[in-house]
Amino acid sequence: MKTIVIWFLLGINLILAQEKPNIIFILTDDQSYGMLGCTGNSVVQTPHIDKLAEQGILFTNAHITSAICTPSRISILLSQFERKHGVNFNSGTSVSQEAWEQSYPMVMRRAGYYTGWIGKNHAPVGEGGYAGGLMEESFDYWYAGHGHIGFYPKDRHKIFNDALASTQPEVINEGINDFLDNNERRLKGAIQFLEQRPEEKPFMLSVNFNLPHSAGTSSMALRDTDDAIYKTRYRDENIALPGNYIAKADIVEPKLPANLLRVEDRQKSYSFVDTPNALKERLIRQYQAMHGIDRLVGNLTTKLKDLNIAKNTIIIFTSDHGLFMGEQGLGGKSLCYEKTTHVPLIVMNPMVKRKNKGLKSDALVQSIDIAPTMLTMADISIPVEFQGKDITNLIHGNHQEPRKYVFTENLWSTQFGNPRCESVQSKEWKYIRYYKNNTFSASKKIATAKQLGIKENKMLYAVHDPDIAVYRNYIEAPIQGEQPVYEELYNLSEDPNELVNRIDNSNDSGMLNELRSVWKTEIINARGSGAPKVLRYTNDSHPHGQH
């Protein structure tokens, strides 16, 4: 009798496991909020992504936590602010295995999900970071490259060599088909711990693009093998310049003081914003890339229907941050303005009631909310280490909002001239504070590299052990009393483009004092307690570590 009961309980558990939803999380790279049809772009054609919004919910006030690839992506994985997880390009650290065990892929895998990772990985995890192998070992299916994968992934990473396609969206699409469909052509490069996806288990698939990022769009080469959309699409369109665009030659007064944001040290990859013609060319390429990503989404939804799993598969779509395209003379990211922190977030859950499909929510949500929300939808307990909020109630049409304020930060202050800054904002107001920028000049480093025949990238991107202490001070100093050297206050309801700094407006002094107080609370909450769970990962400790 005891044996029968055990088998009966096992049968119930199997049925429950089968009833758990599949989840596909799609993450684009450097995609600003307004680069979709459903977010107001009248040029780029994204009907399949727009349809996800029509069948789910579009969050119109979603923000990342750090406007740069690596810390933002780790924040999504761990549901933590960068100030807590402690990893950036200048941090000299990688995510420790202890911290990684509480990432959403690891938690879901332990809970019985079959997990996959496809496309780009820009999160150094474990001993040795990218070269350590922990990331690859953490998934049941791995078809990805570390760092940038470019528009032609085969040019950078051998793992993609067996793909029939050569362009990024199409190569990633082949990986998705290989993961989902056991009857699909097998990709020899993919790392699989099982010969095929178990159809009785729910799956969690993370799809990560390196588009429309400059590393991808700058490498588009109009090759004979490229699809027509990457050659001619949008080239006959009247491509308008972004609102408030200022060419470099026309800048009279910089958006920020010159000693704070040093434009002369900006990364070369953003020089396309300096002239209208170069900017239009880049916009065309970004739109083409988004067109390809949208086609992939269409192929994905069709594949799910063909496999008869569409009704039980949740799709989440967002970006790791936005990008300045010459607005107010700015180029790049790593700031706390709306253009860099505001991203599209779509959650399409086919199991919600029909009346809750096609919703739009202006609730203040953040990228760190994605992981706890996925776990809740999968009926998995949320780790205590998570700092994000579960927003499933909004997905189901309820209106209880997770927070009154959003906190964002930039701790990537390097020789490229980016200032350290933090921001708190409500739906109506935003307060930004900046700290002294005393980093050494990139342009001077480049000049020295040329004189001595040193590779520029070695000079510019190498991180050494003393840099760990500098970065740690960036984290702690504002909490310990470091004062800002510059502040901004914006009325977002009246000035959504953040054109008029009202910091010296006496009529707004009450709001300024309120947000200064909110900042102190939010930065302490973002920091959390205890030392960051990281490992040393510098050019000193791992000289061949693919930094």
mmCIF file of C-alpha atoms in Angstrom, residues 50 71 99 147 162 170 226 269 273 282 340 385 441 459 537:
data_model
loop_
_atom_site.group_PDB
_atom_site.id
_atom_site.type_symbol
_atom_site.label_atom_id
_atom_site.label_comp_id
_atom_site.label_asym_id
_atom_site.label_seq_id
_atom_site.Cartn_x
_atom_site.Cartn_y
_atom_site.Cartn_z
ATOM 1 C CA ASP A 50 3.773 44.639 -31.323
ATOM 2 C CA PRO A 71 26.047 45.349 -14.810
ATOM 3 C CA ALA A 99 26.041 34.386 -5.877
ATOM 4 C CA GLY A 147 31.278 39.343 -25.026
ATOM 5 C CA ASP A 162 27.610 24.956 -38.046
ATOM 6 C CA GLU A 170 19.112 34.222 -38.170
ATOM 7 C CA ASP A 226 22.874 38.911 -46.208
ATOM 8 C CA SER A 269 32.146 53.752 -31.341
ATOM 9 C CA VAL A 273 26.176 60.819 -33.531
ATOM 10 C CA ARG A 282 23.305 54.131 -38.106
ATOM 11 C CA THR A 340 19.391 55.488 -21.352
ATOM 12 C CA GLU A 385 18.894 37.765 -2.105
ATOM 13 C CA SER A 441 41.952 60.797 -19.883
ATOM 14 C CA MET A 459 45.755 50.474 -22.744
ATOM 15 C CA TYR A 537 38.930 38.928 -12.074
#
